[in-house]
């Protein structure tokens, strides 16, 4: 078993990084070479801007290459709760932007001819307890009436035809959701940005930001100093660098994933006949899907800790136990990959984008970054160029999380509270 991401290990790495030091001037500097930054760089370059991307390590190999490979529509929160908090029209706009985000990814895949197994197979939200079924059924009715006529409720019999497990008691089917090979997509997005004219500098860690006036900044990195008319912060939950204001508003949470050895084709087909992406209704739940090479990808918040060799390995044991509990037929199946990634969680579990101190930003994707990072990165390019000002996720004041300064010391307590809520819900 390897501790590398299956997605990164089975993709051809991007090799088009710029050589030498960074140029002294640029129209736009993008800090962060994940999906957000790469999508923004591509969109900026398409409009003729001189773009420099500064990535502290390798492009698309942090959260963008270490997730579950799901590209789902539908909000992280209950739609009814969003309506109560924001009103029906704004909740609809939030929901529809998640729909649009999947389409943004699909369009880039098509326009740039990225070979990443993109598939609109749909998503199942699976009732992990009998007590959750009534709420899912009510949610389906509300969603169909107010915002998404493609959602369907599946009873227990229909759910078992979709997922070969006795662990689930019903499901919501979101037909607009998709899956893809996120490693190949990341490499393809980087190649597209470079092909359009963006300069991508890897191993260019940003150490200093100096405001020169308005949106102009001098950016110091380990590969040189560049002055830019506009700067986009696309670092996610970065724990290092001059991004303290953002760190106080984003909680880095570990997400852990295993990938099985290739399964017999008939077994893989039996487990998930429609090849849908799946999530469960527990607060500390699981997500899973199959791959074209017949593996099961299975993940979740196995431990409330950040990724690292020890916690990745411990989480792999927890995940394998959960996987076999759901799918006893996999009891003798080998785990080939076990890895961890970081989710950039906001307090409201919604993305945030806009401007702070003349810096543009898009972050806080809260487990939905595969589609929303690409969508918002592309959108923020339009904002930076003065082509649009209608970013839904620019909600004005964004308060810091009380007591949070970057290190999520409170995660064990949060995990304990979620486990209690899962037990009694």
CSV table of N, CA and C in Angstrom, one decimal, residues 98-191:
chain,number,residue,atom,x,y,z
A,98,UNK,N,-24.1,26.2,-7.8
A,98,UNK,CA,-23.4,24.9,-7.7
A,98,UNK,C,-23.7,24.1,-9.0
A,99,UNK,N,-24.9,24.1,-9.5
A,99,UNK,CA,-25.2,23.5,-10.8
A,99,UNK,C,-24.3,24.1,-11.9
A,100,UNK,N,-24.2,25.4,-11.9
A,100,UNK,CA,-23.4,26.0,-13.0
A,100,UNK,C,-21.9,25.6,-12.9
A,101,UNK,N,-21.5,25.4,-11.6
A,101,UNK,CA,-20.1,25.0,-11.4
A,101,UNK,C,-19.7,23.7,-12.1
A,102,UNK,N,-20.6,22.7,-12.0
A,102,UNK,CA,-20.4,21.4,-12.7
A,102,UNK,C,-20.3,21.7,-14.2
A,103,UNK,N,-21.2,22.5,-14.7
A,103,UNK,CA,-21.2,22.8,-16.1
A,103,UNK,C,-19.9,23.5,-16.5
A,104,UNK,N,-19.4,24.4,-15.6
A,104,UNK,CA,-18.1,25.1,-15.9
A,104,UNK,C,-17.0,24.1,-16.1
A,105,UNK,N,-16.9,23.1,-15.2
A,105,UNK,CA,-15.9,22.0,-15.3
A,105,UNK,C,-16.1,21.3,-16.6
A,106,UNK,N,-17.3,20.9,-16.9
A,106,UNK,CA,-17.6,20.1,-18.1
A,106,UNK,C,-17.2,20.9,-19.3
A,107,UNK,N,-17.4,22.2,-19.3
A,107,UNK,CA,-17.1,23.0,-20.5
A,107,UNK,C,-15.6,23.1,-20.7
A,108,UNK,N,-14.9,23.3,-19.6
A,108,UNK,CA,-13.4,23.4,-19.7
A,108,UNK,C,-12.8,22.0,-20.2
A,109,UNK,N,-13.4,20.9,-19.7
A,109,UNK,CA,-12.9,19.6,-20.1
A,109,UNK,C,-13.1,19.5,-21.6
A,110,UNK,N,-14.3,19.9,-22.1
A,110,UNK,CA,-14.6,19.8,-23.5
A,110,UNK,C,-13.7,20.7,-24.4
A,111,UNK,N,-13.7,22.0,-24.0
A,111,UNK,CA,-13.0,23.0,-24.8
A,111,UNK,C,-11.5,22.8,-24.8
A,112,UNK,N,-10.9,22.3,-23.7
A,112,UNK,CA,-9.4,22.0,-23.7
A,112,UNK,C,-9.1,20.6,-24.0
A,113,UNK,N,-10.1,19.8,-24.3
A,113,UNK,CA,-9.9,18.3,-24.6
A,113,UNK,C,-9.0,17.6,-23.6
A,114,UNK,N,-9.5,17.8,-22.3
A,114,UNK,CA,-8.8,17.2,-21.2
A,114,UNK,C,-9.3,15.7,-21.0
A,115,UNK,N,-8.4,14.8,-21.0
A,115,UNK,CA,-8.8,13.4,-20.9
A,115,UNK,C,-8.8,13.0,-19.4
A,116,UNK,N,-10.0,13.1,-18.8
A,116,UNK,CA,-10.1,12.9,-17.3
A,116,UNK,C,-11.3,12.1,-16.9
A,117,UNK,N,-11.9,11.3,-17.8
A,117,UNK,CA,-13.0,10.4,-17.5
A,117,UNK,C,-14.2,11.2,-16.9
A,118,UNK,N,-14.4,12.4,-17.4
A,118,UNK,CA,-15.6,13.2,-16.9
A,118,UNK,C,-16.9,12.5,-17.2
A,119,UNK,N,-17.7,12.3,-16.2
A,119,UNK,CA,-19.0,11.5,-16.4
A,119,UNK,C,-20.1,12.1,-15.6
A,120,UNK,N,-21.2,12.5,-16.2
A,120,UNK,CA,-22.4,13.0,-15.5
A,120,UNK,C,-23.2,11.8,-15.1
A,121,UNK,N,-22.7,11.1,-14.1
A,121,UNK,CA,-23.4,9.9,-13.6
A,121,UNK,C,-24.4,10.1,-12.5
A,122,UNK,N,-24.4,11.3,-11.9
A,122,UNK,CA,-25.4,11.5,-10.8
A,122,UNK,C,-24.8,11.2,-9.5
A,123,UNK,N,-25.4,11.7,-8.4
A,123,UNK,CA,-24.9,11.5,-7.0
A,123,UNK,C,-26.1,11.0,-6.2
A,124,UNK,N,-25.8,10.0,-5.3
A,124,UNK,CA,-26.7,9.5,-4.3
A,124,UNK,C,-26.3,10.1,-2.9
A,125,UNK,N,-27.3,10.7,-2.2
A,125,UNK,CA,-27.1,11.0,-0.8
A,125,UNK,C,-27.9,9.9,-0.1
A,126,UNK,N,-27.2,9.1,0.6
A,126,UNK,CA,-27.7,7.9,1.2
A,126,UNK,C,-28.1,8.0,2.7
A,127,UNK,N,-29.3,7.5,3.0
A,127,UNK,CA,-29.8,7.6,4.4
A,127,UNK,C,-29.1,6.5,5.2
A,128,UNK,N,-28.2,6.9,6.1
A,128,UNK,CA,-27.4,6.0,6.9
A,128,UNK,C,-28.2,5.4,8.1
A,129,UNK,N,-29.4,6.0,8.4
A,129,UNK,CA,-30.3,5.5,9.5
A,129,UNK,C,-31.7,5.5,9.0
A,130,UNK,N,-32.6,4.6,9.5
A,130,UNK,CA,-34.0,4.7,9.1
A,130,UNK,C,-34.6,6.1,9.5
A,131,UNK,N,-34.1,6.7,10.5
A,131,UNK,CA,-34.6,8.0,11.0
A,131,UNK,C,-34.4,9.1,10.0
A,132,UNK,N,-33.4,8.9,9.1
A,132,UNK,CA,-33.1,9.9,8.1
A,132,UNK,C,-33.9,9.9,6.9
A,133,UNK,N,-34.7,8.8,6.7
A,133,UNK,CA,-35.5,8.7,5.4
A,133,UNK,C,-36.5,9.7,5.3
A,134,UNK,N,-37.3,10.0,6.3
A,134,UNK,CA,-38.4,11.0,6.2
A,134,UNK,C,-37.9,12.3,5.8
A,135,UNK,N,-36.7,12.7,6.4
A,135,UNK,CA,-36.1,14.0,6.0
A,135,UNK,C,-35.7,14.1,4.6
A,136,UNK,N,-35.1,13.0,4.1
A,136,UNK,CA,-34.7,13.0,2.7
A,136,UNK,C,-35.9,13.0,1.8
A,137,UNK,N,-36.9,12.3,2.1
A,137,UNK,CA,-38.1,12.4,1.3
A,137,UNK,C,-38.7,13.8,1.2
A,138,UNK,N,-38.8,14.4,2.4
A,138,UNK,CA,-39.3,15.8,2.5
A,138,UNK,C,-38.4,16.8,1.7
A,139,UNK,N,-37.1,16.5,1.8
A,139,UNK,CA,-36.1,17.4,1.0
A,139,UNK,C,-36.3,17.2,-0.5
A,140,UNK,N,-36.6,16.0,-0.9
A,140,UNK,CA,-36.8,15.8,-2.3
A,140,UNK,C,-38.0,16.5,-2.8
A,141,UNK,N,-39.1,16.5,-2.1
A,141,UNK,CA,-40.3,17.2,-2.5
A,141,UNK,C,-40.0,18.7,-2.6
A,142,UNK,N,-39.3,19.2,-1.5
A,142,UNK,CA,-39.1,20.7,-1.5
A,142,UNK,C,-38.1,21.1,-2.6
A,143,UNK,N,-37.1,20.3,-2.8
A,143,UNK,CA,-36.2,20.7,-3.9
A,143,UNK,C,-36.8,20.6,-5.3
A,144,UNK,N,-37.6,19.6,-5.5
A,144,UNK,CA,-38.3,19.5,-6.8
A,144,UNK,C,-39.3,20.6,-7.0
A,145,UNK,N,-39.9,21.0,-6.0
A,145,UNK,CA,-40.9,22.1,-6.1
A,145,UNK,C,-40.2,23.5,-6.3
A,146,UNK,N,-39.1,23.7,-5.6
A,146,UNK,CA,-38.5,25.1,-5.6
A,146,UNK,C,-37.3,25.3,-6.5
A,147,UNK,N,-36.5,24.3,-6.8
A,147,UNK,CA,-35.3,24.6,-7.4
A,147,UNK,C,-34.7,23.5,-8.4
A,148,UNK,N,-35.0,22.3,-8.2
A,148,UNK,CA,-34.4,21.2,-9.0
A,148,UNK,C,-35.3,20.1,-9.3
A,149,UNK,N,-35.9,20.1,-10.5
A,149,UNK,CA,-36.9,19.1,-10.9
A,149,UNK,C,-36.3,17.8,-11.2
A,150,UNK,N,-34.9,17.7,-11.3
A,150,UNK,CA,-34.3,16.5,-11.6
A,150,UNK,C,-34.0,15.6,-10.4
A,151,UNK,N,-34.2,16.2,-9.2
A,151,UNK,CA,-33.9,15.4,-7.9
A,151,UNK,C,-35.0,14.3,-7.8
A,152,UNK,N,-34.6,13.2,-7.3
A,152,UNK,CA,-35.6,12.1,-7.1
A,152,UNK,C,-35.3,11.4,-5.7
A,153,UNK,N,-36.4,11.0,-5.0
A,153,UNK,CA,-36.3,10.2,-3.8
A,153,UNK,C,-36.3,8.7,-4.2
A,154,UNK,N,-35.4,7.9,-3.6
A,154,UNK,CA,-35.4,6.5,-3.8
A,154,UNK,C,-35.8,5.8,-2.5
A,155,UNK,N,-36.7,4.9,-2.6
A,155,UNK,CA,-37.0,4.1,-1.4
A,155,UNK,C,-35.9,3.0,-1.2
A,156,UNK,N,-36.1,2.2,-0.1
A,156,UNK,CA,-35.0,1.3,0.2
A,156,UNK,C,-34.8,0.3,-0.9
A,157,UNK,N,-35.8,-0.2,-1.5
A,157,UNK,CA,-35.6,-1.2,-2.6
A,157,UNK,C,-34.9,-0.6,-3.8
A,158,UNK,N,-35.3,0.6,-4.2
A,158,UNK,CA,-34.6,1.3,-5.3
A,158,UNK,C,-33.2,1.6,-4.9
A,159,UNK,N,-32.9,2.0,-3.6
A,159,UNK,CA,-31.6,2.3,-3.2
A,159,UNK,C,-30.7,1.1,-3.3
A,160,UNK,N,-31.2,-0.1,-2.9
A,160,UNK,CA,-30.4,-1.3,-3.0
A,160,UNK,C,-30.1,-1.8,-4.4
A,161,UNK,N,-30.9,-1.3,-5.3
A,161,UNK,CA,-30.6,-1.6,-6.7
A,161,UNK,C,-29.5,-0.7,-7.2
A,162,UNK,N,-29.3,0.4,-6.5
A,162,UNK,CA,-28.2,1.4,-6.9
A,162,UNK,C,-26.9,1.1,-6.2
A,163,UNK,N,-27.0,0.6,-4.9
A,163,UNK,CA,-25.8,0.4,-4.1
A,163,UNK,C,-26.0,-1.0,-3.4
A,164,UNK,N,-25.1,-1.9,-3.7
A,164,UNK,CA,-25.2,-3.3,-3.2
A,164,UNK,C,-24.7,-3.3,-1.7
A,165,UNK,N,-25.6,-2.7,-0.9
A,165,UNK,CA,-25.3,-2.7,0.6
A,165,UNK,C,-26.6,-2.7,1.3
A,166,UNK,N,-26.6,-3.3,2.5
A,166,UNK,CA,-27.8,-3.3,3.4
A,166,UNK,C,-27.7,-2.1,4.4
A,167,UNK,N,-26.7,-1.2,4.2
A,167,UNK,CA,-26.5,-0.2,5.2
A,167,UNK,C,-27.4,1.0,5.0
A,168,UNK,N,-28.1,1.1,3.9
A,168,UNK,CA,-28.8,2.3,3.5
A,168,UNK,C,-30.3,2.1,3.4
A,169,UNK,N,-31.1,3.1,3.7
A,169,UNK,CA,-32.5,3.0,3.9
A,169,UNK,C,-33.3,3.8,3.0
A,170,UNK,N,-32.7,4.5,2.1
A,170,UNK,CA,-33.3,5.4,1.1
A,170,UNK,C,-32.2,6.3,0.6
A,171,UNK,N,-32.6,7.2,-0.4
A,171,UNK,CA,-31.6,8.1,-1.0
A,171,UNK,C,-32.2,9.2,-1.7
A,172,UNK,N,-31.5,10.3,-1.9
A,172,UNK,CA,-31.8,11.3,-2.8
A,172,UNK,C,-30.9,11.1,-4.0
A,173,UNK,N,-31.4,11.2,-5.2
A,173,UNK,CA,-30.6,11.1,-6.4
A,173,UNK,C,-30.6,12.5,-7.1
A,174,UNK,N,-29.3,13.1,-7.2
A,174,UNK,CA,-29.1,14.3,-7.9
A,174,UNK,C,-28.5,14.0,-9.3
A,175,UNK,N,-29.3,14.1,-10.3
A,175,UNK,CA,-28.9,13.7,-11.6
A,175,UNK,C,-27.8,14.5,-12.3
A,176,UNK,N,-27.6,15.7,-11.8
A,176,UNK,CA,-26.7,16.6,-12.5
A,176,UNK,C,-25.2,16.5,-12.1
A,177,UNK,N,-25.0,15.7,-11.1
A,177,UNK,CA,-23.6,15.5,-10.5
A,177,UNK,C,-22.8,14.7,-11.4
A,178,UNK,N,-21.4,14.8,-11.2
A,178,UNK,CA,-20.5,14.2,-12.1
A,178,UNK,C,-19.3,13.6,-11.3
A,179,UNK,N,-18.5,12.9,-12.0
A,179,UNK,CA,-17.2,12.4,-11.4
A,179,UNK,C,-16.1,12.6,-12.5
A,180,UNK,N,-14.9,12.5,-12.0
A,180,UNK,CA,-13.8,12.6,-13.0
A,180,UNK,C,-12.5,12.2,-12.3
A,181,UNK,N,-11.4,12.0,-13.1
A,181,UNK,CA,-10.1,11.7,-12.6
A,181,UNK,C,-9.5,13.0,-12.3
A,182,UNK,N,-9.4,13.4,-11.0
A,182,UNK,CA,-9.0,14.8,-10.7
A,182,UNK,C,-7.5,15.0,-10.9
A,183,UNK,N,-6.7,14.0,-10.9
A,183,UNK,CA,-5.3,14.2,-11.1
A,183,UNK,C,-5.1,14.6,-12.6
A,184,UNK,N,-5.7,13.9,-13.5
A,184,UNK,CA,-5.6,14.2,-14.9
A,184,UNK,C,-6.3,15.5,-15.3
A,185,UNK,N,-7.3,15.8,-14.6
A,185,UNK,CA,-8.0,17.1,-14.8
A,185,UNK,C,-7.0,18.2,-14.4
A,186,UNK,N,-6.4,18.1,-13.2
A,186,UNK,CA,-5.5,19.1,-12.7
A,186,UNK,C,-4.3,19.4,-13.7
A,187,UNK,N,-3.7,18.3,-14.1
A,187,UNK,CA,-2.6,18.4,-15.1
A,187,UNK,C,-3.1,19.0,-16.4
A,188,UNK,N,-4.3,18.6,-16.8
A,188,UNK,CA,-4.8,19.2,-18.1
A,188,UNK,C,-5.1,20.7,-17.9
A,189,UNK,N,-5.7,21.1,-16.8
A,189,UNK,CA,-6.0,22.5,-16.5
A,189,UNK,C,-4.7,23.3,-16.5
A,190,UNK,N,-3.6,22.8,-15.9
A,190,UNK,CA,-2.4,23.5,-15.9
A,190,UNK,C,-1.8,23.6,-17.3
A,191,UNK,N,-1.9,22.6,-18.1
A,191,UNK,CA,-1.4,22.6,-19.4
A,191,UNK,C,-2.2,23.6,-20.3
